[in-house]
mmCIF file of C-alpha atoms in Angstrom:
data_model
loop_
_atom_site.group_PDB
_atom_site.id
_atom_site.type_symbol
_atom_site.label_atom_id
_atom_site.label_comp_id
_atom_site.label_asym_id
_atom_site.label_seq_id
_atom_site.Cartn_x
_atom_site.Cartn_y
_atom_site.Cartn_z
ATOM 1 C CA MET A 99 125.964 108.299 210.665
ATOM 2 C CA ASN A 100 123.239 109.337 208.595
ATOM 3 C CA TRP A 101 122.589 106.867 206.209
ATOM 4 C CA LYS A 102 119.750 108.750 204.623
ATOM 5 C CA ARG A 103 121.953 111.480 203.373
ATOM 6 C CA LEU A 104 124.563 109.155 202.331
ATOM 7 C CA PHE A 105 122.265 106.717 200.447
ATOM 8 C CA GLN A 106 118.977 108.369 199.991
ATOM 9 C CA PRO A 107 118.091 107.695 195.957
ATOM 10 C CA LEU A 108 118.434 110.947 193.664
ATOM 11 C CA CYS A 109 116.560 110.401 190.331
ATOM 12 C CA VAL A 110 118.431 112.139 187.521
ATOM 13 C CA LEU A 111 116.957 112.391 183.722
ATOM 14 C CA ALA A 112 119.967 112.612 180.981
ATOM 15 C CA SER A 113 119.413 112.260 177.523
ATOM 16 C CA VAL A 114 121.499 109.306 177.035
ATOM 17 C CA ALA A 115 120.832 107.357 173.820
ATOM 18 C CA GLY A 116 122.912 103.810 173.551
ATOM 19 C CA GLY A 117 122.509 100.472 172.390
ATOM 20 C CA SER A 118 120.159 98.702 174.139
ATOM 21 C CA MET A 119 120.537 95.121 175.169
ATOM 22 C CA SER A 120 118.200 93.965 172.632
ATOM 23 C CA VAL A 121 117.207 90.595 173.902
ATOM 24 C CA TYR A 122 115.573 90.785 177.956
ATOM 25 C CA ALA A 123 115.981 87.621 180.043
ATOM 26 C CA ALA A 124 112.506 89.024 181.898
ATOM 27 C CA PRO A 125 110.487 91.844 182.899
ATOM 28 C CA ALA A 126 112.396 94.068 185.723
ATOM 29 C CA PRO A 127 110.686 92.923 189.134
ATOM 30 C CA VAL A 128 110.756 96.611 190.348
ATOM 31 C CA ASP A 129 110.922 99.957 188.919
ATOM 32 C CA TYR A 130 114.506 100.910 189.631
ATOM 33 C CA PHE A 131 113.712 104.733 189.228
ATOM 34 C CA THR A 132 110.999 105.248 192.034
ATOM 35 C CA ALA A 133 111.253 101.959 194.463
ATOM 36 C CA PRO A 134 112.667 103.266 197.616
ATOM 37 C CA VAL A 135 115.378 101.245 198.687
ATOM 38 C CA LYS A 136 116.907 99.601 202.320
ATOM 39 C CA MET A 137 120.503 100.095 202.931
ATOM 40 C CA GLU A 138 122.284 97.680 205.861
ATOM 41 C CA ARG A 139 125.813 97.015 206.621
ATOM 42 C CA LEU A 140 126.881 93.732 206.848
ATOM 43 C CA LEU A 141 130.169 93.769 207.490
ATOM 44 C CA GLY A 142 133.350 96.255 208.407
ATOM 45 C CA TRP A 143 135.659 94.279 205.835
ATOM 46 C CA GLY A 144 135.375 92.363 202.378
ATOM 47 C CA GLU A 145 136.202 93.250 199.024
ATOM 48 C CA ARG A 146 135.069 91.440 195.590
ATOM 49 C CA PRO A 147 131.301 90.255 196.539
ATOM 50 C CA ASP A 148 129.743 87.890 194.193
ATOM 51 C CA TRP A 149 125.814 86.209 194.799
ATOM 52 C CA SER A 150 125.317 82.326 194.803
ATOM 53 C CA PRO A 151 122.721 81.477 191.518
ATOM 54 C CA ASP A 152 119.586 81.656 194.127
ATOM 55 C CA GLY A 153 120.533 84.647 195.708
ATOM 56 C CA THR A 154 120.598 83.397 199.550
ATOM 57 C CA LYS A 155 124.536 83.545 199.893
ATOM 58 C CA ILE A 156 127.552 86.108 198.877
ATOM 59 C CA VAL A 157 131.336 84.972 198.674
ATOM 60 C CA PHE A 158 134.006 87.640 198.919
ATOM 61 C CA THR A 159 137.287 87.986 200.224
ATOM 62 C CA ASP A 160 139.200 89.577 203.153
ATOM 63 C CA ALA A 161 141.415 91.599 200.986
ATOM 64 C CA GLN A 162 142.629 94.897 202.167
ATOM 65 C CA ASN A 163 142.542 96.647 198.880
ATOM 66 C CA ASP A 164 141.865 95.479 195.113
ATOM 67 C CA GLY A 165 144.187 93.199 193.753
ATOM 68 C CA GLN A 166 145.692 91.747 196.931
ATOM 69 C CA LEU A 167 145.892 87.816 197.689
ATOM 70 C CA ALA A 168 143.419 87.003 200.224
ATOM 71 C CA TYR A 169 141.076 84.059 201.662
ATOM 72 C CA ALA A 170 137.588 83.597 200.489
ATOM 73 C CA PHE A 171 134.746 83.722 202.840
ATOM 74 C CA GLU A 172 130.903 82.852 202.146
ATOM 75 C CA MET A 173 127.929 84.252 204.186
ATOM 76 C CA ASP A 174 124.287 82.872 204.484
ATOM 77 C CA LEU A 175 121.993 86.431 204.031
ATOM 78 C CA LYS A 176 119.413 84.531 206.104
ATOM 79 C CA THR A 177 121.676 84.083 209.136
ATOM 80 C CA ARG A 178 124.382 86.337 208.721
ATOM 81 C CA LYS A 179 126.427 83.334 209.346
ATOM 82 C CA VAL A 180 130.208 83.736 207.688
ATOM 83 C CA ARG A 181 132.382 80.851 207.148
ATOM 84 C CA CYS A 182 135.846 80.940 205.537
ATOM 85 C CA LEU A 183 135.987 78.813 202.305
ATOM 86 C CA THR A 184 139.575 78.587 201.788
ATOM 87 C CA CYS A 185 141.514 78.718 205.084
ATOM 88 C CA HIS A 186 141.894 75.172 205.769
ATOM 89 C CA LEU A 187 143.835 75.061 202.305
ATOM 90 C CA GLY A 188 146.818 77.367 203.430
ATOM 91 C CA PRO A 189 148.187 80.563 201.749
ATOM 92 C CA ASP A 190 149.500 79.124 198.679
ATOM 93 C CA SER A 191 145.906 77.553 197.626
ATOM 94 C CA GLY A 192 143.755 79.072 199.761
ATOM 95 C CA LYS A 193 144.375 82.540 198.920
ATOM 96 C CA VAL A 194 142.504 84.229 195.885
ATOM 97 C CA VAL A 195 141.909 87.484 194.207
ATOM 98 C CA ARG A 196 138.446 87.124 192.886
ATOM 99 C CA ILE A 197 135.757 83.967 193.304
ATOM 100 C CA TYR A 198 132.449 83.657 191.334
ATOM 101 C CA TYR A 199 129.909 81.140 191.776
ATOM 102 C CA LEU A 200 129.081 79.068 189.071
ATOM 103 C CA PRO A 201 125.519 78.186 187.808
ATOM 104 C CA ASP A 202 125.515 74.664 189.550
ATOM 105 C CA GLY A 203 127.416 75.829 193.125
ATOM 106 C CA ASN A 204 130.590 75.282 192.172
ATOM 107 C CA PHE A 205 133.183 78.272 192.217
ATOM 108 C CA LEU A 206 135.741 79.868 189.537
ATOM 109 C CA VAL A 207 138.682 81.742 191.119
ATOM 110 C CA THR A 208 141.443 83.544 190.011
ATOM 111 C CA ARG A 209 144.822 83.614 191.917
ATOM 112 C CA GLY A 210 148.323 85.107 191.206
ATOM 113 C CA GLN A 211 150.117 85.156 188.065
ATOM 114 C CA ASP A 212 148.870 82.830 185.385
ATOM 115 C CA PRO A 213 151.569 80.306 185.004
ATOM 116 C CA GLN A 214 151.191 79.966 181.352
ATOM 117 C CA SER A 215 151.863 84.221 180.889
ATOM 118 C CA SER A 216 154.590 86.610 181.420
ATOM 119 C CA SER A 217 152.200 89.024 181.902
ATOM 120 C CA PRO A 218 151.798 90.044 185.763
ATOM 121 C CA LEU A 219 148.014 91.507 184.872
ATOM 122 C CA ASN A 220 147.040 87.610 183.433
ATOM 123 C CA ALA A 221 145.409 85.909 187.060
ATOM 124 C CA GLY A 222 145.721 82.113 186.431
ATOM 125 C CA ILE A 223 141.883 80.703 186.144
ATOM 126 C CA TYR A 224 140.823 77.977 188.622
ATOM 127 C CA TRP A 225 137.760 75.684 189.334
ATOM 128 C CA LEU A 226 136.894 75.484 193.089
ATOM 129 C CA SER A 227 134.479 72.564 194.656
ATOM 130 C CA ALA A 228 131.338 73.926 196.415
ATOM 131 C CA ALA A 229 132.432 72.790 199.244
ATOM 132 C CA ALA A 230 135.654 73.821 198.853
ATOM 133 C CA ASP A 231 137.618 70.403 200.096
ATOM 134 C CA THR A 232 140.263 69.606 197.374
ATOM 135 C CA GLN A 233 142.839 71.824 195.614
ATOM 136 C CA PRO A 234 141.921 74.675 193.004
ATOM 137 C CA VAL A 235 142.130 73.153 189.804
ATOM 138 C CA TYR A 236 144.459 75.166 186.997
ATOM 139 C CA LEU A 237 142.185 75.246 184.155
ATOM 140 C CA LYS A 238 145.301 76.306 181.891
ATOM 141 C CA ALA A 239 144.231 79.881 181.214
ATOM 142 C CA GLY A 240 144.704 83.627 182.424
ATOM 143 C CA ALA A 241 142.489 86.769 182.713
ATOM 144 C CA MET A 242 143.165 90.292 183.275
ATOM 145 C CA GLY A 243 140.328 91.782 185.730
ATOM 146 C CA ASP A 244 136.884 90.243 186.091
ATOM 147 C CA ILE A 245 135.371 87.093 184.190
ATOM 148 C CA ALA A 246 131.741 87.199 182.799
ATOM 149 C CA ILE A 247 129.632 83.872 183.635
ATOM 150 C CA ALA A 248 126.723 83.049 181.702
ATOM 151 C CA ARG A 249 123.446 83.135 184.409
ATOM 152 C CA ARG A 250 122.627 79.271 183.098
ATOM 153 C CA ALA A 251 124.137 76.066 182.181
ATOM 154 C CA ARG A 252 124.423 75.089 178.127
ATOM 155 C CA ALA A 253 121.484 73.005 177.073
ATOM 156 C CA GLY A 254 124.342 70.670 176.002
ATOM 157 C CA GLY A 255 125.939 70.812 179.691
ATOM 158 C CA GLY A 256 128.752 72.987 180.875
ATOM 159 C CA VAL A 257 128.742 76.682 181.324
ATOM 160 C CA SER A 258 129.827 79.704 178.956
ATOM 161 C CA ILE A 259 132.498 81.996 180.165
ATOM 162 C CA ALA A 260 134.464 84.478 178.767
ATOM 163 C CA TRP A 261 137.705 86.710 179.709
ATOM 164 C CA GLY A 262 140.450 89.498 178.729
ATOM 165 C CA SER A 263 143.911 88.574 178.819
ATOM 166 C CA ARG A 264 147.059 89.983 177.528
ATOM 167 C CA ARG A 265 149.245 88.323 174.945
ATOM 168 C CA GLU A 266 153.351 88.286 174.926
ATOM 169 C CA ASP A 267 153.239 90.590 172.040
ATOM 170 C CA GLY A 268 151.110 93.114 174.192
ATOM 171 C CA SER A 269 148.037 92.801 172.110
ATOM 172 C CA TRP A 270 144.767 91.603 174.036
ATOM 173 C CA ASP A 271 142.167 89.339 173.517
ATOM 174 C CA LEU A 272 138.402 88.607 174.664
ATOM 175 C CA THR A 273 137.844 85.230 174.619
ATOM 176 C CA THR A 274 134.700 82.602 175.385
ATOM 177 C CA GLY A 275 134.984 79.017 176.553
ATOM 178 C CA THR A 276 132.828 76.270 177.904
ATOM 179 C CA LEU A 277 133.633 74.790 181.198
ATOM 180 C CA THR A 278 132.623 71.393 181.687
ATOM 181 C CA GLY A 279 133.242 68.604 184.330
ATOM 182 C CA GLU A 280 133.948 68.739 187.892
ATOM 183 C CA GLY A 281 135.688 67.028 190.814
ATOM 184 C CA SER A 282 139.483 66.646 189.663
ATOM 185 C CA ALA A 283 138.841 67.147 185.803
ATOM 186 C CA PRO A 284 136.925 70.124 185.089
ATOM 187 C CA THR A 285 137.926 71.795 181.772
ATOM 188 C CA LEU A 286 137.738 74.698 179.889
ATOM 189 C CA GLY A 287 137.078 73.973 176.238
ATOM 190 C CA GLU A 288 135.676 75.314 172.931
ATOM 191 C CA ARG A 289 137.834 78.063 173.395
ATOM 192 C CA ARG A 290 137.127 80.928 170.868
ATOM 193 C CA THR A 291 138.796 84.350 170.434
ATOM 194 C CA VAL A 292 135.594 86.766 169.710
ATOM 195 C CA TYR A 293 137.766 89.982 169.896
ATOM 196 C CA HIS A 294 141.360 90.955 169.733
ATOM 197 C CA TYR A 295 142.976 94.536 170.181
ATOM 198 C CA ASP A 296 146.426 95.835 169.042
ATOM 199 C CA PRO A 297 147.601 98.926 170.518
ATOM 200 C CA SER A 298 150.028 99.845 167.613
ATOM 201 C CA LYS A 299 146.567 99.987 165.161
ATOM 202 C CA PRO A 300 144.371 102.746 165.029
ATOM 203 C CA GLY A 301 140.796 102.198 166.855
ATOM 204 C CA LYS A 302 139.065 103.879 169.322
ATOM 205 C CA ILE A 303 138.042 100.565 171.260
ATOM 206 C CA SER A 304 141.171 99.168 173.311
ATOM 207 C CA PHE A 305 141.074 96.122 175.701
ATOM 208 C CA ALA A 306 137.976 94.329 176.863
ATOM 209 C CA GLU A 307 137.283 93.062 180.414
ATOM 210 C CA ALA A 308 134.433 90.738 179.969
ATOM 211 C CA TYR A 309 131.610 91.765 182.294
ATOM 212 C CA ASP A 310 128.360 90.111 181.562
ATOM 213 C CA PHE A 311 126.494 87.556 179.169
ATOM 214 C CA VAL A 312 123.704 89.553 178.138
ATOM 215 C CA ASP A 313 120.871 88.951 174.983
ATOM 216 C CA GLU A 314 120.167 85.249 176.257
ATOM 217 C CA ASP A 315 124.040 84.786 176.156
ATOM 218 C CA ARG A 316 124.221 85.598 172.286
ATOM 219 C CA SER A 317 126.429 88.663 173.392
ATOM 220 C CA VAL A 318 128.769 89.652 175.922
ATOM 221 C CA ALA A 319 129.534 93.200 177.238
ATOM 222 C CA PHE A 320 132.573 94.223 178.684
ATOM 223 C CA PHE A 321 134.753 97.183 179.765
ATOM 224 C CA THR A 322 136.788 99.164 177.784
ATOM 225 C CA ILE A 323 139.136 102.594 177.835
ATOM 226 C CA GLU A 324 138.171 104.261 174.648
ATOM 227 C CA ARG A 325 141.154 106.203 172.503
ATOM 228 C CA PRO A 326 142.770 108.552 172.296
ATOM 229 C CA LYS A 327 141.382 110.351 175.209
ATOM 230 C CA PRO A 328 141.181 107.823 177.837
ATOM 231 C CA ASN A 329 137.203 107.554 178.703
ATOM 232 C CA GLY A 330 136.264 104.273 180.267
ATOM 233 C CA GLU A 331 132.980 102.841 178.301
ATOM 234 C CA MET A 332 130.689 99.797 178.117
ATOM 235 C CA TYR A 333 130.230 98.222 174.651
ATOM 236 C CA LYS A 334 128.785 94.550 173.645
ATOM 237 C CA ILE A 335 129.704 92.236 171.204
ATOM 238 C CA ASP A 336 127.768 89.499 169.315
ATOM 239 C CA LEU A 337 129.145 86.038 169.509
ATOM 240 C CA THR A 338 127.986 85.052 166.006
ATOM 241 C CA THR A 339 128.350 88.334 164.232
ATOM 242 C CA GLY A 340 131.341 89.880 165.906
ATOM 243 C CA ALA A 341 129.360 93.213 165.632
ATOM 244 C CA LEU A 342 130.366 95.363 168.347
ATOM 245 C CA THR A 343 128.036 97.807 169.835
ATOM 246 C CA LYS A 344 128.430 100.946 172.502
ATOM 247 C CA LEU A 345 125.964 100.748 175.083
ATOM 248 C CA SER A 346 125.944 104.243 176.423
ATOM 249 C CA GLN A 347 126.632 107.746 174.369
ATOM 250 C CA SER A 348 127.040 109.453 177.729
ATOM 251 C CA PRO A 349 130.657 110.436 178.445
ATOM 252 C CA GLN A 350 129.856 110.061 182.193
ATOM 253 C CA HIS A 351 128.946 106.170 181.976
ATOM 254 C CA ASN A 352 131.681 103.872 183.185
ATOM 255 C CA GLU A 353 131.827 100.407 184.264
ATOM 256 C CA ALA A 354 128.667 98.477 184.783
ATOM 257 C CA HIS A 355 126.525 95.198 185.541
ATOM 258 C CA ALA A 356 123.510 94.322 183.775
ATOM 259 C CA PHE A 357 120.443 93.359 186.225
ATOM 260 C CA PRO A 358 118.583 90.338 184.697
ATOM 261 C CA ASP A 359 116.242 91.592 182.145
ATOM 262 C CA ASP A 360 119.560 93.607 180.281
ATOM 263 C CA ARG A 361 117.835 96.745 180.256
ATOM 264 C CA PHE A 362 118.965 98.424 183.378
ATOM 265 C CA VAL A 363 122.801 98.205 184.591
ATOM 266 C CA LEU A 364 124.465 99.065 187.897
ATOM 267 C CA GLU A 365 127.015 101.643 187.033
ATOM 268 C CA GLU A 366 129.504 102.367 188.836
ATOM 269 C CA SER A 367 130.899 105.950 187.995
ATOM 270 C CA ASN A 368 132.109 109.677 188.880
ATOM 271 C CA ARG A 369 129.288 111.061 186.565
ATOM 272 C CA ALA A 370 128.607 112.987 190.310
ATOM 273 C CA SER A 371 132.003 113.602 191.569
ATOM 274 C CA ASP A 372 134.084 114.660 188.144
ATOM 275 C CA PRO A 373 131.229 115.080 185.298
ATOM 276 C CA ASP A 374 132.997 117.318 183.351
ATOM 277 C CA GLY A 375 136.569 117.064 184.224
ATOM 278 C CA PRO A 376 139.279 116.133 181.947
ATOM 279 C CA MET A 377 140.619 113.088 182.798
ATOM 280 C CA ARG A 378 137.056 111.951 183.765
ATOM 281 C CA GLY A 379 137.154 108.761 182.156
ATOM 282 C CA ILE A 380 139.756 107.407 184.450
ATOM 283 C CA SER A 381 139.737 109.946 187.636
ATOM 284 C CA GLY A 382 137.284 107.545 189.162
ATOM 285 C CA PHE A 383 140.009 104.860 189.324
ATOM 286 C CA PRO A 384 142.828 103.880 192.296
ATOM 287 C CA PRO A 385 145.901 106.337 191.412
ATOM 288 C CA GLN A 386 148.143 102.643 191.265
ATOM 289 C CA ILE A 387 145.746 101.236 188.804
ATOM 290 C CA THR A 388 145.413 104.241 186.327
ATOM 291 C CA PRO A 389 148.805 104.007 184.746
ATOM 292 C CA TRP A 390 148.149 100.141 183.627
ATOM 293 C CA LEU A 391 144.725 100.889 182.156
ATOM 294 C CA LEU A 392 146.466 103.554 180.165
ATOM 295 C CA ASP A 393 149.164 101.167 179.233
ATOM 296 C CA ALA A 394 146.681 98.608 177.954
ATOM 297 C CA ALA A 395 144.758 101.187 176.277
ATOM 298 C CA GLY A 396 147.862 102.637 174.717
ATOM 299 C CA ILE A 397 147.428 105.694 175.424
ATOM 300 C CA ALA A 398 150.668 107.768 176.344
ATOM 301 C CA LEU A 399 149.531 111.140 178.006
ATOM 302 C CA PRO A 400 151.725 113.962 178.430
ATOM 303 C CA ALA A 401 154.081 114.107 181.581
ATOM 304 C CA GLY A 402 152.015 115.527 184.337
ATOM 305 C CA ALA A 403 148.348 114.883 182.795
ATOM 306 C CA ILE A 404 147.418 112.320 185.516
ATOM 307 C CA ASP A 405 147.900 114.791 188.509
ATOM 308 C CA THR A 406 145.375 116.896 187.248
ATOM 309 C CA LYS A 407 142.821 114.547 188.325
ATOM 310 C CA ALA A 408 144.074 114.640 191.736
ATOM 311 C CA PRO A 409 142.695 114.200 194.263
ATOM 312 C CA PRO A 410 140.712 111.186 192.672
ATOM 313 C CA ARG A 411 136.958 111.299 192.040
ATOM 314 C CA TYR A 412 135.646 108.454 193.760
ATOM 315 C CA PHE A 413 132.708 106.113 192.502
ATOM 316 C CA ASP A 414 129.075 106.263 193.306
ATOM 317 C CA LEU A 415 126.575 103.613 192.394
ATOM 318 C CA HIS A 416 124.060 104.359 189.558
ATOM 319 C CA VAL A 417 120.883 102.546 187.617
ATOM 320 C CA VAL A 418 121.289 103.351 184.119
ATOM 321 C CA ALA A 419 118.781 102.171 181.623
ATOM 322 C CA TYR A 420 119.634 100.527 178.594
ATOM 323 C CA ASP A 421 116.304 101.142 177.092
ATOM 324 C CA GLY A 422 116.789 103.991 174.840
ATOM 325 C CA THR A 423 115.674 106.596 177.453
ATOM 326 C CA GLY A 424 118.975 107.063 178.999
ATOM 327 C CA ARG A 425 117.411 107.390 182.234
ATOM 328 C CA VAL A 426 119.955 107.446 185.347
ATOM 329 C CA ARG A 427 119.157 107.161 188.973
ATOM 330 C CA ARG A 428 122.191 107.801 191.724
ATOM 331 C CA LEU A 429 121.748 105.485 194.426
ATOM 332 C CA THR A 430 124.493 106.737 196.817
ATOM 333 C CA HIS A 431 126.171 109.934 197.749
ATOM 334 C CA VAL A 432 129.309 108.891 199.329
ATOM 335 C CA SER A 433 131.685 110.208 196.382
ATOM 336 C CA ASP A 434 130.321 113.753 197.903
ATOM 337 C CA LYS A 435 132.159 112.561 201.586
ATOM 338 C CA GLY A 436 135.326 111.742 199.898
ATOM 339 C CA GLY A 437 134.339 107.540 199.875
ATOM 340 C CA ASP A 438 133.892 105.241 197.171
ATOM 341 C CA ALA A 439 131.417 102.843 196.171
ATOM 342 C CA HIS A 440 132.444 100.464 194.340
ATOM 343 C CA GLN A 441 132.996 96.573 193.338
ATOM 344 C CA SER A 442 129.201 96.222 193.077
ATOM 345 C CA ALA A 443 126.851 93.234 191.802
ATOM 346 C CA PRO A 444 122.930 92.812 191.289
ATOM 347 C CA SER A 445 121.260 89.857 192.719
ATOM 348 C CA PRO A 446 119.907 87.215 190.570
ATOM 349 C CA ASP A 447 116.556 88.385 191.012
ATOM 350 C CA GLY A 448 117.133 91.625 190.359
ATOM 351 C CA LYS A 449 115.836 93.223 193.812
ATOM 352 C CA GLN A 450 118.859 93.492 195.687
ATOM 353 C CA ILE A 451 122.626 94.924 195.190
ATOM 354 C CA ILE A 452 125.948 93.815 197.288
ATOM 355 C CA PHE A 453 128.653 96.393 197.187
ATOM 356 C CA CYS A 454 131.993 97.573 198.995
ATOM 357 C CA LEU A 455 132.262 100.969 200.784
ATOM 358 C CA GLU A 456 135.800 102.569 201.095
ATOM 359 C CA GLU A 457 136.405 105.300 203.401
ATOM 360 C CA HIS A 458 139.770 106.110 202.003
ATOM 361 C CA GLU A 459 141.161 109.148 203.977
ATOM 362 C CA SER A 460 137.440 110.674 204.904
ATOM 363 C CA ALA A 461 136.532 111.865 208.001
ATOM 364 C CA ALA A 462 133.245 111.852 207.715
ATOM 365 C CA LEU A 463 132.782 107.798 206.485
ATOM 366 C CA LYS A 464 135.695 106.959 209.103
ATOM 367 C CA GLY A 465 134.664 103.285 210.460
ATOM 368 C CA GLN A 466 132.035 102.967 207.589
ATOM 369 C CA ARG A 467 134.332 100.587 205.344
ATOM 370 C CA GLY A 468 132.648 97.304 204.547
ATOM 371 C CA LEU A 469 129.938 94.989 203.008
ATOM 372 C CA TYR A 470 126.610 96.787 202.106
ATOM 373 C CA LEU A 471 123.225 95.477 200.878
ATOM 374 C CA MET A 472 120.840 97.324 199.431
ATOM 375 C CA THR A 473 117.283 96.320 198.711
ATOM 376 C CA PHE A 474 114.760 97.757 196.312
ATOM 377 C CA GLN A 475 111.622 97.701 197.934
#
């Protein structure tokens, strides 16, 4: 496999003006637009990776596809030793959809449908100890998709999290809360709905999938589908004022996670594979996900409209500047080969990226599926 051709960084300048992440946590540790990158394959399997707070480990699942219940595993990046975190808990308690590190080293997981919700889109949120030696503790909440976790604990104790969820009436909330306690009695309190979306009412922004706490934890960045033309975009909400800010004016922008200084993001998008297509806002998503994205956004398309995007225009990884310059650097070239680079996350120090590569039906990428580590040098 010619790794250089598939992952050779390409710097692209674009006239993208957007709302910047105005409060920066720290200067960027590297120049994301000029630094060479080293890429290595860690495993031939793995989904939904996340970084430990100190950047020495990653956690992930052995799912075969997005949304599947699967056991959680942890890798020590120095020794490359892998251990199953949850196999001993059995399939009823040990299988999860997503797993995240908390700042104190414990875990937050989603698994199965939220027991308190009739919507299959809401997965139950649970606390799991760092040793995974007890049953996951249900936090009496459910999340659709990703969960944002503050990078540091609150001064008074606990950690802030944010999540999106669907109500029984089909409307959507973005909620924040504080996770406190551990052992057998962790609680998710101080809950507050910071954004509400009703599909029956006019408005451009639809549901909110929480991605990151930004601006020194004063804002939450979230992914949404804009209406009426389906277009995946990133916004942030000021948790004090409720003000909403669109983070990029580029029509090609899509899902993105913030690097530690908030001025740059790691974008997963099809800006390379479908830059001007009529369905570019959603054509990068798997066909099985597209219908519920449209339903969540309250968008009804003419019969056959979704088929115009076939075959899927898969994602590559890009660095995008939120500093007002709109610079874009393409990091991977797998969509050119029919593959998909996604489920990515920047490391806590901003110097590395973990991501998944899906080969799909690509002959050029056959046997290359798995977890990858990219390092800015």
